């Protein structure tokens, strides 16, 4: 098997780290890989915040839905979708004035620009993740950085056109993390559709989750009225407090982006 593919197939999230620090060379390789990732128009529409202040890590461990392991990671990187750098330059270099002279309407960064910058940030993040993995360093994404936008904006000194997309914790995995079973994935036909979207029927969905439902229900009758995996997931994730907060926070982020501050 090809070594890179083998690496990709064996990756799993790592949430417990040994005391071994990440060396300066390892840190550099992780950052270099991130910055070498493909980027839309070669514009690097992202910034990476390295969180070295332990106090700040502790705060993030709380603000990101109380996940204490964040504060134990020797390397913590936040990936921002960042149009601020380019927009500031457009303004200071006279680009808007020239556009006006040519009859072109100046504009602010909008939703499409944000989505493109999010793509950049995530692609860079995953290049960092794979580089770390190749050096035996584990990582875990923290989606909860999307929550509490106003708090994170203040904590991280964020201007309106630089918004958190994801956070990555890195560290050498403990023995138990190395030995931990890999998570499962949906079968390929569910994910890979040929030439157009296959909208699954209720029967197909029920069949797809039959095993998960059976596992969920196997230890006798549940007392919470849950009868299948969909109901369980809906209550546990989709309507959970963190999910409500994430959507509120992202709405605030989008408002700030669209207002320009
Ligand atoms: C966008 C994103 C956000 C995630 N957020 C968190 C998180 O906040 N906390 C956490 O412990 N794991 C988080 N994870 C890790 C997932 O839980 C993990 O990838 C998933 O359970 C599959 O496990 P595996 O990575 O070991 O295959 C996140 C992963 C992604 C891609």
PDB file of N, CA, C and O and ligand atoms in Angstrom, residues 11-15 64 67 69 122 140-144 166 180 182-183 185, ligand 1:
ATOM      1  N   UNK A  11      -5.773   7.441  10.035  1.00  0.00           N
ATOM      2  CA  UNK A  11      -5.927   8.637  10.892  1.00  0.00           C
ATOM      3  C   UNK A  11      -7.160   8.527  11.776  1.00  0.00           C
ATOM      4  O   UNK A  11      -8.185   8.012  11.378  1.00  0.00           O
ATOM      5  N   UNK A  12      -7.020   8.976  12.971  1.00  0.00           N
ATOM      6  CA  UNK A  12      -8.207   9.141  13.842  1.00  0.00           C
ATOM      7  C   UNK A  12      -7.970  10.344  14.735  1.00  0.00           C
ATOM      8  O   UNK A  12      -6.824  10.758  14.940  1.00  0.00           O
ATOM      9  N   UNK A  13      -9.034  10.900  15.245  1.00  0.00           N
ATOM     10  CA  UNK A  13      -8.896  12.080  16.096  1.00  0.00           C
ATOM     11  C   UNK A  13      -8.208  11.696  17.396  1.00  0.00           C
ATOM     12  O   UNK A  13      -8.469  10.630  17.951  1.00  0.00           O
ATOM     13  N   UNK A  14      -7.333  12.577  17.866  1.00  0.00           N
ATOM     14  CA  UNK A  14      -6.580  12.321  19.100  1.00  0.00           C
ATOM     15  C   UNK A  14      -6.902  13.427  20.103  1.00  0.00           C
ATOM     16  O   UNK A  14      -6.722  14.607  19.812  1.00  0.00           O
ATOM     17  N   UNK A  15      -7.365  12.991  21.288  1.00  0.00           N
ATOM     18  CA  UNK A  15      -7.815  13.959  22.303  1.00  0.00           C
ATOM     19  C   UNK A  15      -7.041  13.861  23.606  1.00  0.00           C
ATOM     20  O   UNK A  15      -7.351  14.567  24.563  1.00  0.00           O
ATOM     21  N   UNK A  64     -15.291  26.877  24.037  1.00  0.00           N
ATOM     22  CA  UNK A  64     -15.600  25.889  22.996  1.00  0.00           C
ATOM     23  C   UNK A  64     -16.316  24.697  23.633  1.00  0.00           C
ATOM     24  O   UNK A  64     -15.805  23.565  23.622  1.00  0.00           O
ATOM     25  N   UNK A  67     -14.459  21.792  26.737  1.00  0.00           N
ATOM     26  CA  UNK A  67     -13.689  20.608  26.345  1.00  0.00           C
ATOM     27  C   UNK A  67     -12.273  20.770  26.915  1.00  0.00           C
ATOM     28  O   UNK A  67     -11.392  21.325  26.240  1.00  0.00           O
ATOM     29  N   UNK A  69      -9.692  19.077  27.246  1.00  0.00           N
ATOM     30  CA  UNK A  69      -8.478  18.571  26.578  1.00  0.00           C
ATOM     31  C   UNK A  69      -7.828  19.636  25.697  1.00  0.00           C
ATOM     32  O   UNK A  69      -6.630  19.577  25.416  1.00  0.00           O
ATOM     33  N   UNK A 122     -10.174  25.700   5.600  1.00  0.00           N
ATOM     34  CA  UNK A 122     -10.330  24.273   5.930  1.00  0.00           C
ATOM     35  C   UNK A 122      -9.325  23.402   5.186  1.00  0.00           C
ATOM     36  O   UNK A 122      -8.830  22.419   5.739  1.00  0.00           O
ATOM     37  N   UNK A 140      -7.029  16.955  16.636  1.00  0.00           N
ATOM     38  CA  UNK A 140      -8.490  16.914  16.735  1.00  0.00           C
ATOM     39  C   UNK A 140      -9.064  18.279  16.352  1.00  0.00           C
ATOM     40  O   UNK A 140      -8.614  19.314  16.852  1.00  0.00           O
ATOM     41  N   UNK A 141     -10.005  18.256  15.446  1.00  0.00           N
ATOM     42  CA  UNK A 141     -10.719  19.489  15.074  1.00  0.00           C
ATOM     43  C   UNK A 141     -11.646  19.901  16.209  1.00  0.00           C
ATOM     44  O   UNK A 141     -12.202  19.045  16.907  1.00  0.00           O
ATOM     45  N   UNK A 142     -11.822  21.185  16.374  1.00  0.00           N
ATOM     46  CA  UNK A 142     -12.791  21.706  17.345  1.00  0.00           C
ATOM     47  C   UNK A 142     -13.764  22.606  16.593  1.00  0.00           C
ATOM     48  O   UNK A 142     -13.474  23.770  16.304  1.00  0.00           O
ATOM     49  N   UNK A 143     -14.927  22.038  16.282  1.00  0.00           N
ATOM     50  CA  UNK A 143     -15.953  22.802  15.567  1.00  0.00           C
ATOM     51  C   UNK A 143     -16.587  23.872  16.447  1.00  0.00           C
ATOM     52  O   UNK A 143     -17.150  24.849  15.934  1.00  0.00           O
ATOM     53  N   UNK A 144     -16.482  23.673  17.749  1.00  0.00           N
ATOM     54  CA  UNK A 144     -17.142  24.614  18.674  1.00  0.00           C
ATOM     55  C   UNK A 144     -16.536  26.011  18.664  1.00  0.00           C
ATOM     56  O   UNK A 144     -17.065  26.907  19.314  1.00  0.00           O
ATOM     57  N   UNK A 166     -12.311  26.948  12.004  1.00  0.00           N
ATOM     58  CA  UNK A 166     -12.068  25.726  12.773  1.00  0.00           C
ATOM     59  C   UNK A 166     -10.839  25.906  13.657  1.00  0.00           C
ATOM     60  O   UNK A 166     -10.022  26.823  13.443  1.00  0.00           O
ATOM     61  N   UNK A 180      -6.973   2.996  20.533  1.00  0.00           N
ATOM     62  CA  UNK A 180      -8.423   3.181  20.407  1.00  0.00           C
ATOM     63  C   UNK A 180      -8.926   2.730  19.028  1.00  0.00           C
ATOM     64  O   UNK A 180      -8.266   2.953  18.017  1.00  0.00           O
ATOM     65  N   UNK A 182     -10.906   2.555  15.579  1.00  0.00           N
ATOM     66  CA  UNK A 182     -11.262   3.610  14.627  1.00  0.00           C
ATOM     67  C   UNK A 182     -12.786   3.745  14.573  1.00  0.00           C
ATOM     68  O   UNK A 182     -13.503   2.789  14.837  1.00  0.00           O
ATOM     69  N   UNK A 183     -13.234   4.929  14.210  1.00  0.00           N
ATOM     70  CA  UNK A 183     -14.677   5.143  14.075  1.00  0.00           C
ATOM     71  C   UNK A 183     -15.146   4.536  12.744  1.00  0.00           C
ATOM     72  O   UNK A 183     -14.348   4.310  11.842  1.00  0.00           O
ATOM     73  N   UNK A 185     -17.610   4.511   9.203  1.00  0.00           N
ATOM     74  CA  UNK A 185     -18.072   5.466   8.190  1.00  0.00           C
ATOM     75  C   UNK A 185     -19.273   4.880   7.466  1.00  0.00           C
ATOM     76  O   UNK A 185     -19.451   3.667   7.449  1.00  0.00           O
TER      77      UNK A 185
HETATM   78  C1  LIG B   1     -15.577  20.166  11.564  1.00  0.00           C
HETATM   79  C2  LIG B   1     -15.257  19.229  12.708  1.00  0.00           C
HETATM   80  C3  LIG B   1     -15.537  19.623  13.995  1.00  0.00           C
HETATM   81  C4  LIG B   1     -15.212  18.786  15.067  1.00  0.00           C
HETATM   82  N1  LIG B   1     -15.391  19.245  16.353  1.00  0.00           N
HETATM   83  C5  LIG B   1     -14.993  18.467  17.393  1.00  0.00           C
HETATM   84  C6  LIG B   1     -15.063  18.967  18.716  1.00  0.00           C
HETATM   85  O1  LIG B   1     -15.465  20.104  18.974  1.00  0.00           O
HETATM   86  N2  LIG B   1     -14.633  18.157  19.725  1.00  0.00           N
HETATM   87  C7  LIG B   1     -14.148  16.911  19.483  1.00  0.00           C
HETATM   88  O2  LIG B   1     -13.765  16.228  20.447  1.00  0.00           O
HETATM   89  N3  LIG B   1     -14.059  16.405  18.223  1.00  0.00           N
HETATM   90  C8  LIG B   1     -14.461  17.166  17.183  1.00  0.00           C
HETATM   91  N4  LIG B   1     -14.321  16.710  15.892  1.00  0.00           N
HETATM   92  C9  LIG B   1     -13.794  15.359  15.646  1.00  0.00           C
HETATM   93  C10 LIG B   1     -14.913  14.397  15.249  1.00  0.00           C
HETATM   94  O3  LIG B   1     -15.676  14.110  16.390  1.00  0.00           O
HETATM   95  C11 LIG B   1     -14.297  13.147  14.643  1.00  0.00           C
HETATM   96  O4  LIG B   1     -13.609  13.482  13.461  1.00  0.00           O
HETATM   97  C12 LIG B   1     -15.378  12.095  14.332  1.00  0.00           C
HETATM   98  O5  LIG B   1     -15.989  11.633  15.521  1.00  0.00           O
HETATM   99  C13 LIG B   1     -14.780  10.899  13.602  1.00  0.00           C
HETATM  100  O6  LIG B   1     -13.749  10.338  14.366  1.00  0.00           O
HETATM  101  P1  LIG B   1     -12.288  10.169  13.766  1.00  0.00           P
HETATM  102  O7  LIG B   1     -11.760  11.518  13.403  1.00  0.00           O
HETATM  103  O8  LIG B   1     -11.473   9.555  14.896  1.00  0.00           O
HETATM  104  O9  LIG B   1     -12.397   9.270  12.577  1.00  0.00           O
HETATM  105  C14 LIG B   1     -14.644  17.515  14.821  1.00  0.00           C
HETATM  106  C15 LIG B   1     -14.372  17.139  13.506  1.00  0.00           C
HETATM  107  C16 LIG B   1     -14.657  17.982  12.460  1.00  0.00           C
HETATM  108  C17 LIG B   1     -14.308  17.550  11.062  1.00  0.00           C
END
